[in-house]
Each structure stands twice: as structure tokens, then as C-alpha cells.
Amino acid sequence: MAAIEVILVDRYDRPTGRMEKLEVHEKGLLHRAVTVYVFNSRRELLLQQRANGKYHCGGLWSNTTCGHPFPQESTQHAAERRLLEEMGLRLTLHPVFELSYNLPMGNGLIEHEYGHVYFAFSDELPKPDPQEAEGWRYASLGDIQQEVQAHPERFTPWFLYTFTRIPAEFKQFTTQRLAG
């Protein structure tokens, strides 16, 4: 299997180079990432349970999908590609916000990412790749918030970070999109 390279960036998301994905996570270098949240018409979020075989955070619940753009790939295309690869969904994605985080994964790996966050809306049921996701479920934001507070160890660190830092515009954007 060929090594997968990711895009190294500065704090303004300007590319500074490229490096193999595992090495980037071992060194904790800032790199570009994508995060996707898919909502259904009941305003529930599609959560993914990561496959146990993943090199970090296996078995934990997370956002619908996430990943890294390849060098020379747009974040929009990367988000669409990962959604299709992981969850078998081909949807129209909407860029919503960007954020940066530096989070230890507990196994010597670090997620130091400049993340581009996208949302999609669909009632289509996912067909996950078992190498990527071993489970999925829809849940309301309120139910997720309660579960996150009661059992944060069940979720990926980046999901805990992005979910708790969703700006007020997120809820407004979601409500407007689902109403329209």
C-alpha cells in the first residue's frame, strides 16, 4: 500500500509542504483536514462508529466522516470523496466554518489539524465501508450533548472539540437549510 501524503499548513491554512500521514500524526505537525456532518430531515446528526482496525480511535463515535485532502486536492473534493469512501453517500456539501486544534490521541499520535467543516442534508441511509466504520446512527443534537457530557470517552477527541465549538450560525444554518 502506497504511503498517503497530507498537506502541511501554517496557522492561516497556507500550504508549507507535504508529509506521510502517519508521520505527521506522530510528530504532531499542523496539516489540513476535512470534517463532515450529515443531518436528516428530523434534524438528527449521522454519527459514525469508527472501525476497530483504524490506527487510532477505533470503536469510538465521531462525526459522519473526516479525512485529509491529498496534495493538489480541494477541501470540497476531499470531503465529498471521504463521505463516499467511508459512508457510501454522494451528497452536496456546504462549507460552514474552519477551525484549528491540537489534540493528543492517547497512543502517541497527535491530531494537529486545520479543519474545514462541511454539512450536508439527506435522508439517504449510509452504506458504510466496514474498513472505515463499523456502525452508524442518527441522534438529535440534544441527545448527543447529553451523551458527550455523560460519556466523553465514547467519542473521538476531534468530535468532542468540534461539536462543543459549533458557532451559533451552525444551528441557524441547519434550521434554515432543513426548513427550505
Short mmCIF file of N, CA and C in Angstrom, two decimals:
data_model
loop_
_atom_site.label_atom_id
_atom_site.label_comp_id
_atom_site.label_asym_id
_atom_site.label_seq_id
_atom_site.Cartn_x
_atom_site.Cartn_y
_atom_site.Cartn_z
N MET A 1 0.85 -1.18 0.00
CA MET A 1 0.00 0.00 0.00
C MET A 1 0.89 1.24 0.00
N ALA A 2 0.63 2.15 -0.90
CA ALA A 2 1.42 3.37 -1.01
C ALA A 2 1.15 4.30 0.17
N ALA A 3 2.18 5.02 0.59
CA ALA A 3 2.04 5.98 1.68
C ALA A 3 1.11 7.11 1.23
N ILE A 4 0.26 7.55 2.14
CA ILE A 4 -0.66 8.65 1.86
C ILE A 4 -0.04 9.93 2.40
N GLU A 5 0.09 10.93 1.54
CA GLU A 5 0.62 12.22 1.96
C GLU A 5 -0.50 13.18 2.26
N VAL A 6 -0.26 14.03 3.26
CA VAL A 6 -1.20 15.09 3.61
C VAL A 6 -0.51 16.44 3.42
N ILE A 7 -1.30 17.50 3.46
CA ILE A 7 -0.81 18.86 3.22
C ILE A 7 -0.47 19.52 4.55
N LEU A 8 0.79 19.86 4.73
CA LEU A 8 1.21 20.65 5.89
C LEU A 8 0.81 22.09 5.63
N VAL A 9 0.36 22.78 6.68
CA VAL A 9 -0.07 24.17 6.53
C VAL A 9 0.43 25.01 7.71
N ASP A 10 0.39 26.33 7.52
CA ASP A 10 0.67 27.23 8.64
C ASP A 10 -0.66 27.55 9.33
N ARG A 11 -0.63 28.40 10.32
CA ARG A 11 -1.85 28.68 11.09
C ARG A 11 -2.92 29.42 10.30
N TYR A 12 -2.57 29.89 9.11
CA TYR A 12 -3.54 30.54 8.22
C TYR A 12 -4.00 29.62 7.10
N ASP A 13 -3.66 28.34 7.19
CA ASP A 13 -4.02 27.31 6.21
C ASP A 13 -3.29 27.48 4.89
N ARG A 14 -2.14 28.12 4.91
CA ARG A 14 -1.31 28.23 3.70
C ARG A 14 -0.40 27.01 3.64
N PRO A 15 -0.37 26.31 2.51
CA PRO A 15 0.47 25.11 2.39
C PRO A 15 1.95 25.42 2.62
N THR A 16 2.60 24.54 3.39
CA THR A 16 4.03 24.68 3.66
C THR A 16 4.82 23.45 3.23
N GLY A 17 4.12 22.41 2.79
CA GLY A 17 4.79 21.19 2.37
C GLY A 17 3.83 20.02 2.42
N ARG A 18 4.39 18.84 2.37
CA ARG A 18 3.60 17.62 2.45
C ARG A 18 4.41 16.56 3.18
N MET A 19 3.69 15.61 3.77
CA MET A 19 4.37 14.56 4.53
C MET A 19 3.43 13.36 4.63
N GLU A 20 4.01 12.21 4.87
CA GLU A 20 3.23 10.98 5.04
C GLU A 20 2.32 11.12 6.26
N LYS A 21 1.09 10.66 6.13
CA LYS A 21 0.05 10.88 7.13
C LYS A 21 0.42 10.37 8.53
N LEU A 22 0.91 9.17 8.66
CA LEU A 22 1.24 8.65 9.98
C LEU A 22 2.37 9.45 10.62
N GLU A 23 3.37 9.83 9.83
CA GLU A 23 4.47 10.61 10.35
C GLU A 23 4.00 11.97 10.87
N VAL A 24 3.08 12.59 10.15
CA VAL A 24 2.51 13.87 10.58
C VAL A 24 1.83 13.72 11.94
N HIS A 25 1.07 12.64 12.11
CA HIS A 25 0.37 12.42 13.37
C HIS A 25 1.34 12.04 14.49
N GLU A 26 2.43 11.38 14.17
CA GLU A 26 3.44 11.07 15.18
C GLU A 26 4.16 12.33 15.65
N LYS A 27 4.45 13.23 14.71
CA LYS A 27 5.18 14.47 15.03
C LYS A 27 4.26 15.60 15.49
N GLY A 28 2.96 15.45 15.29
CA GLY A 28 2.02 16.48 15.70
C GLY A 28 2.11 17.75 14.89
N LEU A 29 2.40 17.61 13.59
CA LEU A 29 2.53 18.79 12.73
C LEU A 29 1.18 19.25 12.21
N LEU A 30 1.01 20.56 12.08
CA LEU A 30 -0.24 21.13 11.60
C LEU A 30 -0.45 20.77 10.13
N HIS A 31 -1.63 20.22 9.85
CA HIS A 31 -1.96 19.80 8.48
C HIS A 31 -3.45 20.03 8.22
N ARG A 32 -3.80 20.02 6.95
CA ARG A 32 -5.17 20.30 6.51
C ARG A 32 -6.04 19.06 6.67
N ALA A 33 -7.29 19.28 7.10
CA ALA A 33 -8.23 18.19 7.28
C ALA A 33 -9.64 18.64 6.89
N VAL A 34 -10.52 17.66 6.72
CA VAL A 34 -11.93 17.93 6.43
C VAL A 34 -12.79 17.15 7.41
N THR A 35 -13.91 17.75 7.76
CA THR A 35 -14.88 17.15 8.68
C THR A 35 -16.27 17.34 8.07
N VAL A 36 -17.08 16.28 8.09
CA VAL A 36 -18.42 16.34 7.50
C VAL A 36 -19.46 15.93 8.55
N TYR A 37 -20.52 16.74 8.62
CA TYR A 37 -21.69 16.44 9.43
C TYR A 37 -22.87 16.31 8.49
N VAL A 38 -23.58 15.17 8.53
CA VAL A 38 -24.78 14.97 7.71
C VAL A 38 -25.98 14.92 8.65
N PHE A 39 -27.00 15.71 8.29
CA PHE A 39 -28.24 15.77 9.05
C PHE A 39 -29.39 15.23 8.22
N ASN A 40 -30.36 14.61 8.88
CA ASN A 40 -31.57 14.18 8.19
C ASN A 40 -32.67 15.21 8.37
N SER A 41 -33.84 14.93 7.82
CA SER A 41 -34.94 15.90 7.87
C SER A 41 -35.52 16.06 9.28
N ARG A 42 -35.15 15.18 10.20
CA ARG A 42 -35.60 15.31 11.60
C ARG A 42 -34.58 16.10 12.42
N ARG A 43 -33.61 16.71 11.74
CA ARG A 43 -32.55 17.50 12.37
C ARG A 43 -31.62 16.64 13.25
N GLU A 44 -31.52 15.37 12.90
CA GLU A 44 -30.63 14.47 13.61
C GLU A 44 -29.30 14.37 12.87
N LEU A 45 -28.23 14.21 13.63
CA LEU A 45 -26.89 14.09 13.07
C LEU A 45 -26.54 12.62 12.86
N LEU A 46 -25.97 12.32 11.71
CA LEU A 46 -25.48 10.98 11.41
C LEU A 46 -24.10 10.81 12.03
N LEU A 47 -24.02 9.94 13.04
CA LEU A 47 -22.76 9.63 13.69
C LEU A 47 -22.19 8.34 13.12
N GLN A 48 -20.87 8.27 13.11
CA GLN A 48 -20.16 7.09 12.65
C GLN A 48 -19.39 6.48 13.82
N GLN A 49 -19.44 5.16 13.93
CA GLN A 49 -18.56 4.48 14.87
C GLN A 49 -17.38 3.96 14.07
N ARG A 50 -16.21 4.49 14.38
CA ARG A 50 -15.01 4.13 13.62
C ARG A 50 -14.70 2.64 13.75
N ALA A 51 -14.22 2.06 12.67
CA ALA A 51 -13.86 0.65 12.66
C ALA A 51 -12.76 0.39 13.69
N ASN A 52 -12.83 -0.75 14.35
CA ASN A 52 -11.83 -1.10 15.35
C ASN A 52 -10.43 -1.20 14.78
N GLY A 53 -10.30 -1.49 13.49
CA GLY A 53 -9.00 -1.63 12.86
C GLY A 53 -8.30 -0.33 12.51
N LYS A 54 -8.94 0.81 12.74
CA LYS A 54 -8.32 2.10 12.44
C LYS A 54 -7.08 2.29 13.32
N TYR A 55 -6.08 2.99 12.81
CA TYR A 55 -4.83 3.11 13.56
C TYR A 55 -4.94 4.03 14.78
N HIS A 56 -6.02 4.77 14.89
CA HIS A 56 -6.32 5.47 16.14
C HIS A 56 -7.82 5.66 16.28
N CYS A 57 -8.26 5.68 17.50
CA CYS A 57 -9.66 5.93 17.87
C CYS A 57 -10.64 4.88 17.34
N GLY A 58 -10.17 3.66 17.11
CA GLY A 58 -11.05 2.58 16.67
C GLY A 58 -12.16 2.33 17.68
N GLY A 59 -13.38 2.14 17.18
CA GLY A 59 -14.53 1.85 18.02
C GLY A 59 -15.20 3.06 18.63
N LEU A 60 -14.60 4.25 18.48
CA LEU A 60 -15.21 5.46 19.06
C LEU A 60 -16.20 6.08 18.09
N TRP A 61 -17.16 6.79 18.65
CA TRP A 61 -18.16 7.51 17.84
C TRP A 61 -17.60 8.85 17.42
N SER A 62 -18.00 9.30 16.23
CA SER A 62 -17.49 10.56 15.70
C SER A 62 -18.50 11.16 14.74
N ASN A 63 -18.09 12.28 14.14
CA ASN A 63 -18.92 12.92 13.13
C ASN A 63 -19.10 11.97 11.94
N THR A 64 -19.91 12.35 10.99
CA THR A 64 -20.26 11.47 9.88
C THR A 64 -19.04 10.95 9.15
N THR A 65 -18.11 11.82 8.84
CA THR A 65 -16.87 11.41 8.20
C THR A 65 -15.82 12.50 8.37
N CYS A 66 -14.58 12.11 8.18
CA CYS A 66 -13.49 13.07 8.22
C CYS A 66 -12.32 12.51 7.42
N GLY A 67 -11.33 13.33 7.19
CA GLY A 67 -10.17 12.87 6.44
C GLY A 67 -9.26 14.02 6.08
N HIS A 68 -8.42 13.76 5.10
CA HIS A 68 -7.41 14.72 4.69
C HIS A 68 -7.42 14.87 3.17
N PRO A 69 -7.31 16.09 2.68
CA PRO A 69 -7.15 16.28 1.23
C PRO A 69 -5.78 15.75 0.80
N PHE A 70 -5.75 15.18 -0.37
CA PHE A 70 -4.47 14.83 -0.98
C PHE A 70 -3.81 16.11 -1.46
N PRO A 71 -2.48 16.12 -1.61
CA PRO A 71 -1.85 17.30 -2.22
C PRO A 71 -2.51 17.58 -3.58
N GLN A 72 -2.78 18.82 -3.85
CA GLN A 72 -3.43 19.29 -5.08
C GLN A 72 -4.94 18.98 -5.12
N GLU A 73 -5.54 18.52 -4.03
CA GLU A 73 -6.97 18.25 -3.99
C GLU A 73 -7.65 19.33 -3.15
N SER A 74 -8.79 19.84 -3.61
CA SER A 74 -9.52 20.85 -2.84
C SER A 74 -10.15 20.21 -1.60
N THR A 75 -10.43 21.03 -0.60
CA THR A 75 -11.08 20.51 0.59
C THR A 75 -12.48 20.02 0.27
N GLN A 76 -13.18 20.71 -0.62
CA GLN A 76 -14.53 20.29 -1.01
C GLN A 76 -14.49 18.88 -1.61
N HIS A 77 -13.58 18.67 -2.55
CA HIS A 77 -13.48 17.36 -3.19
C HIS A 77 -13.08 16.29 -2.17
N ALA A 78 -12.15 16.61 -1.28
CA ALA A 78 -11.71 15.65 -0.27
C ALA A 78 -12.87 15.26 0.65
N ALA A 79 -13.67 16.24 1.06
CA ALA A 79 -14.81 15.95 1.93
C ALA A 79 -15.82 15.06 1.21
N GLU A 80 -16.09 15.36 -0.06
CA GLU A 80 -17.02 14.53 -0.85
C GLU A 80 -16.46 13.13 -1.05
N ARG A 81 -15.16 13.03 -1.33
CA ARG A 81 -14.51 11.73 -1.53
C ARG A 81 -14.59 10.89 -0.27
N ARG A 82 -14.24 11.48 0.89
CA ARG A 82 -14.25 10.73 2.13
C ARG A 82 -15.67 10.30 2.53
N LEU A 83 -16.67 11.16 2.28
CA LEU A 83 -18.05 10.80 2.58
C LEU A 83 -18.46 9.57 1.77
N LEU A 84 -18.08 9.54 0.51
CA LEU A 84 -18.39 8.40 -0.35
C LEU A 84 -17.61 7.16 0.08
N GLU A 85 -16.31 7.32 0.35
CA GLU A 85 -15.47 6.18 0.74
C GLU A 85 -15.89 5.58 2.08
N GLU A 86 -16.16 6.42 3.06
CA GLU A 86 -16.47 5.92 4.39
C GLU A 86 -17.91 5.49 4.55
N MET A 87 -18.84 6.32 4.07
CA MET A 87 -20.26 6.09 4.36
C MET A 87 -21.11 5.75 3.14
N GLY A 88 -20.50 5.70 1.96
CA GLY A 88 -21.24 5.35 0.76
C GLY A 88 -22.27 6.38 0.35
N LEU A 89 -22.08 7.63 0.73
CA LEU A 89 -23.03 8.69 0.42
C LEU A 89 -22.41 9.70 -0.54
N ARG A 90 -23.15 10.04 -1.58
CA ARG A 90 -22.76 11.08 -2.53
C ARG A 90 -23.76 12.23 -2.35
N LEU A 91 -23.31 13.29 -1.63
CA LEU A 91 -24.21 14.38 -1.28
C LEU A 91 -23.60 15.73 -1.62
N THR A 92 -24.45 16.74 -1.72
CA THR A 92 -23.98 18.12 -1.87
C THR A 92 -23.56 18.62 -0.50
N LEU A 93 -22.32 19.07 -0.42
CA LEU A 93 -21.78 19.57 0.85
C LEU A 93 -21.73 21.08 0.86
N HIS A 94 -21.91 21.65 2.04
CA HIS A 94 -21.89 23.09 2.22
C HIS A 94 -20.78 23.45 3.20
N PRO A 95 -19.80 24.29 2.78
CA PRO A 95 -18.78 24.71 3.74
C PRO A 95 -19.41 25.62 4.79
N VAL A 96 -19.09 25.39 6.07
CA VAL A 96 -19.72 26.15 7.13
C VAL A 96 -18.71 26.96 7.94
N PHE A 97 -17.65 26.33 8.41
CA PHE A 97 -16.64 27.08 9.14
C PHE A 97 -15.32 26.31 9.13
N GLU A 98 -14.28 26.97 9.62
CA GLU A 98 -12.95 26.39 9.74
C GLU A 98 -12.49 26.56 11.18
N LEU A 99 -11.63 25.66 11.64
CA LEU A 99 -11.08 25.75 12.97
C LEU A 99 -9.77 24.98 13.03
N SER A 100 -9.03 25.20 14.08
CA SER A 100 -7.75 24.51 14.26
C SER A 100 -7.72 23.92 15.65
N TYR A 101 -7.11 22.74 15.78
CA TYR A 101 -6.98 22.10 17.08
C TYR A 101 -5.71 21.27 17.13
N ASN A 102 -5.26 21.02 18.37
CA ASN A 102 -4.06 20.24 18.63
C ASN A 102 -4.42 19.30 19.77
N LEU A 103 -4.75 18.04 19.43
CA LEU A 103 -5.32 17.11 20.40
C LEU A 103 -4.54 15.80 20.46
N PRO A 104 -4.13 15.37 21.66
CA PRO A 104 -3.47 14.06 21.78
C PRO A 104 -4.49 12.95 21.58
N MET A 105 -4.05 11.86 20.95
CA MET A 105 -4.94 10.73 20.69
C MET A 105 -4.77 9.62 21.73
N GLY A 106 -3.81 9.75 22.63
CA GLY A 106 -3.65 8.76 23.68
C GLY A 106 -2.76 7.58 23.32
N ASN A 107 -2.29 7.50 22.10
CA ASN A 107 -1.43 6.39 21.70
C ASN A 107 -0.15 6.90 21.04
N GLY A 108 0.29 8.08 21.48
CA GLY A 108 1.49 8.67 20.91
C GLY A 108 1.24 9.47 19.64
N LEU A 109 -0.01 9.54 19.20
CA LEU A 109 -0.37 10.29 18.00
C LEU A 109 -1.07 11.58 18.39
N ILE A 110 -0.92 12.57 17.52
CA ILE A 110 -1.50 13.89 17.78
C ILE A 110 -2.27 14.35 16.54
N GLU A 111 -3.49 14.82 16.76
CA GLU A 111 -4.29 15.44 15.69
C GLU A 111 -4.09 16.95 15.81
N HIS A 112 -3.18 17.48 15.01
CA HIS A 112 -2.93 18.92 14.96
C HIS A 112 -3.40 19.36 13.57
N GLU A 113 -4.65 19.78 13.50
CA GLU A 113 -5.28 19.99 12.20
C GLU A 113 -5.88 21.38 12.04
N TYR A 114 -5.84 21.83 10.80
CA TYR A 114 -6.61 22.99 10.37
C TYR A 114 -7.78 22.39 9.62
N GLY A 115 -8.96 22.41 10.25
CA GLY A 115 -10.11 21.69 9.71
C GLY A 115 -11.10 22.56 8.96
N HIS A 116 -11.54 22.04 7.84
CA HIS A 116 -12.61 22.63 7.03
C HIS A 116 -13.86 21.80 7.29
N VAL A 117 -14.89 22.44 7.85
CA VAL A 117 -16.09 21.74 8.27
C VAL A 117 -17.21 21.95 7.27
N TYR A 118 -17.83 20.84 6.84
CA TYR A 118 -18.90 20.84 5.85
C TYR A 118 -20.14 20.18 6.43
N PHE A 119 -21.31 20.61 5.93
CA PHE A 119 -22.56 19.99 6.30
C PHE A 119 -23.31 19.54 5.06
N ALA A 120 -24.12 18.51 5.24
CA ALA A 120 -24.98 18.01 4.18
C ALA A 120 -26.30 17.60 4.82
N PHE A 121 -27.32 17.50 3.99
CA PHE A 121 -28.65 17.16 4.46
C PHE A 121 -29.22 16.06 3.58
N SER A 122 -29.64 14.96 4.20
CA SER A 122 -30.14 13.84 3.42
C SER A 122 -30.84 12.85 4.34
N ASP A 123 -31.84 12.18 3.78
CA ASP A 123 -32.49 11.07 4.48
C ASP A 123 -32.02 9.74 3.91
N GLU A 124 -31.06 9.79 2.99
CA GLU A 124 -30.49 8.56 2.43
C GLU A 124 -29.74 7.81 3.53
N LEU A 125 -29.93 6.50 3.58
CA LEU A 125 -29.24 5.72 4.59
C LEU A 125 -27.82 5.39 4.12
N PRO A 126 -26.86 5.47 5.03
CA PRO A 126 -25.48 5.20 4.64
C PRO A 126 -25.24 3.72 4.35
N LYS A 127 -24.21 3.47 3.57
CA LYS A 127 -23.74 2.11 3.30
C LYS A 127 -22.25 2.11 3.61
N PRO A 128 -21.90 2.07 4.90
CA PRO A 128 -20.50 2.26 5.29
C PRO A 128 -19.58 1.13 4.84
N ASP A 129 -18.35 1.52 4.56
CA ASP A 129 -17.28 0.57 4.29
C ASP A 129 -16.85 0.00 5.65
N PRO A 130 -16.93 -1.31 5.86
CA PRO A 130 -16.59 -1.87 7.17
C PRO A 130 -15.13 -1.65 7.58
N GLN A 131 -14.26 -1.33 6.62
CA GLN A 131 -12.87 -0.99 6.96
C GLN A 131 -12.79 0.40 7.60
N GLU A 132 -13.81 1.21 7.36
CA GLU A 132 -13.85 2.59 7.86
C GLU A 132 -14.76 2.77 9.06
N ALA A 133 -15.95 2.20 8.98
CA ALA A 133 -16.96 2.39 10.02
C ALA A 133 -17.65 1.08 10.33
N GLU A 134 -17.74 0.77 11.60
CA GLU A 134 -18.42 -0.47 11.96
C GLU A 134 -19.85 -0.24 12.43
N GLY A 135 -20.23 1.02 12.55
CA GLY A 135 -21.59 1.32 12.97
C GLY A 135 -21.96 2.75 12.62
N TRP A 136 -23.26 3.03 12.69
CA TRP A 136 -23.75 4.38 12.46
C TRP A 136 -25.11 4.51 13.15
N ARG A 137 -25.46 5.74 13.42
CA ARG A 137 -26.78 6.04 13.99
C ARG A 137 -27.06 7.52 13.83
N TYR A 138 -28.35 7.84 13.80
CA TYR A 138 -28.78 9.22 13.84
C TYR A 138 -29.16 9.56 15.28
N ALA A 139 -28.84 10.78 15.70
CA ALA A 139 -29.21 11.24 17.04
C ALA A 139 -29.42 12.75 17.01
N SER A 140 -30.29 13.22 17.88
CA SER A 140 -30.52 14.67 17.98
C SER A 140 -29.30 15.33 18.62
N LEU A 141 -29.12 16.62 18.35
CA LEU A 141 -28.00 17.34 18.96
C LEU A 141 -28.12 17.33 20.49
N GLY A 142 -29.34 17.43 21.00
CA GLY A 142 -29.54 17.40 22.45
C GLY A 142 -29.14 16.05 23.05
N ASP A 143 -29.54 14.96 22.40
CA ASP A 143 -29.16 13.63 22.89
C ASP A 143 -27.65 13.43 22.82
N ILE A 144 -27.02 13.92 21.74
CA ILE A 144 -25.57 13.81 21.63
C ILE A 144 -24.90 14.60 22.74
N GLN A 145 -25.39 15.80 22.99
CA GLN A 145 -24.80 16.65 24.04
C GLN A 145 -24.87 15.93 25.39
N GLN A 146 -26.00 15.31 25.69
CA GLN A 146 -26.13 14.58 26.96
C GLN A 146 -25.16 13.41 27.03
N GLU A 147 -25.03 12.68 25.93
CA GLU A 147 -24.12 11.53 25.91
C GLU A 147 -22.66 11.97 26.01
N VAL A 148 -22.33 13.07 25.33
CA VAL A 148 -20.97 13.61 25.40
C VAL A 148 -20.63 13.99 26.84
N GLN A 149 -21.58 14.61 27.53
CA GLN A 149 -21.33 15.01 28.92
C GLN A 149 -21.21 13.80 29.84
N ALA A 150 -22.03 12.79 29.61
CA ALA A 150 -22.02 11.61 30.48
C ALA A 150 -20.88 10.64 30.17
N HIS A 151 -20.53 10.52 28.89
CA HIS A 151 -19.55 9.51 28.47
C HIS A 151 -18.63 10.04 27.38
N PRO A 152 -17.81 11.05 27.66
CA PRO A 152 -16.94 11.60 26.62
C PRO A 152 -15.95 10.58 26.07
N GLU A 153 -15.63 9.55 26.84
CA GLU A 153 -14.68 8.53 26.39
C GLU A 153 -15.21 7.70 25.21
N ARG A 154 -16.48 7.80 24.91
CA ARG A 154 -17.07 7.07 23.78
C ARG A 154 -16.88 7.79 22.44
N PHE A 155 -16.32 9.02 22.47
CA PHE A 155 -16.22 9.85 21.28
C PHE A 155 -14.77 10.18 20.95
N THR A 156 -14.52 10.46 19.67
CA THR A 156 -13.18 10.87 19.26
C THR A 156 -12.88 12.26 19.81
N PRO A 157 -11.61 12.52 20.11
CA PRO A 157 -11.25 13.85 20.63
C PRO A 157 -11.64 14.99 19.69
N TRP A 158 -11.47 14.82 18.37
CA TRP A 158 -11.81 15.91 17.46
C TRP A 158 -13.31 16.13 17.39
N PHE A 159 -14.12 15.07 17.55
CA PHE A 159 -15.56 15.27 17.58
C PHE A 159 -15.95 16.06 18.83
N LEU A 160 -15.39 15.70 19.98
CA LEU A 160 -15.68 16.45 21.21
C LEU A 160 -15.33 17.92 21.04
N TYR A 161 -14.21 18.18 20.38
CA TYR A 161 -13.77 19.56 20.19
C TYR A 161 -14.68 20.30 19.21
N THR A 162 -14.92 19.73 18.04
CA THR A 162 -15.72 20.44 17.04
C THR A 162 -17.18 20.54 17.45
N PHE A 163 -17.71 19.49 18.06
CA PHE A 163 -19.12 19.50 18.44
C PHE A 163 -19.39 20.57 19.49
N THR A 164 -18.50 20.73 20.45
CA THR A 164 -18.73 21.70 21.52
C THR A 164 -18.40 23.13 21.08
N ARG A 165 -17.77 23.30 19.93
CA ARG A 165 -17.40 24.63 19.46
C ARG A 165 -18.14 25.08 18.21
N ILE A 166 -19.24 24.43 17.93
CA ILE A 166 -20.05 24.82 16.77
C ILE A 166 -20.65 26.19 17.07
N PRO A 167 -20.39 27.17 16.20
CA PRO A 167 -20.90 28.52 16.45
C PRO A 167 -22.42 28.59 16.32
N ALA A 168 -22.98 29.66 16.84
CA ALA A 168 -24.43 29.86 16.78
C ALA A 168 -24.94 29.82 15.34
N GLU A 169 -24.11 30.25 14.40
CA GLU A 169 -24.52 30.24 13.00
C GLU A 169 -24.81 28.83 12.50
N PHE A 170 -24.17 27.82 13.13
CA PHE A 170 -24.38 26.43 12.73
C PHE A 170 -25.85 26.05 12.89
N LYS A 171 -26.39 26.31 14.08
CA LYS A 171 -27.78 25.95 14.32
C LYS A 171 -28.71 26.74 13.42
N GLN A 172 -28.39 28.02 13.21
CA GLN A 172 -29.21 28.84 12.32
C GLN A 172 -29.13 28.30 10.89
N PHE A 173 -27.92 27.99 10.43
CA PHE A 173 -27.72 27.44 9.10
C PHE A 173 -28.49 26.14 8.94
N THR A 174 -28.39 25.25 9.91
CA THR A 174 -29.09 23.97 9.86
C THR A 174 -30.60 24.16 9.79
N THR A 175 -31.12 25.03 10.65
CA THR A 175 -32.56 25.28 10.68
C THR A 175 -33.04 25.84 9.35
N GLN A 176 -32.32 26.81 8.79
CA GLN A 176 -32.70 27.41 7.51
C GLN A 176 -32.66 26.38 6.39
N ARG A 177 -31.61 25.58 6.32
CA ARG A 177 -31.49 24.57 5.26
C ARG A 177 -32.57 23.52 5.35
N LEU A 178 -32.85 23.04 6.57
CA LEU A 178 -33.85 21.99 6.72
C LEU A 178 -35.26 22.52 6.49
N ALA A 179 -35.47 23.80 6.80
CA ALA A 179 -36.79 24.41 6.58
C ALA A 179 -37.02 24.67 5.10
N GLY A 180 -35.95 24.96 4.38
CA GLY A 180 -36.06 25.31 2.96
C GLY A 180 -35.98 24.12 2.11
#
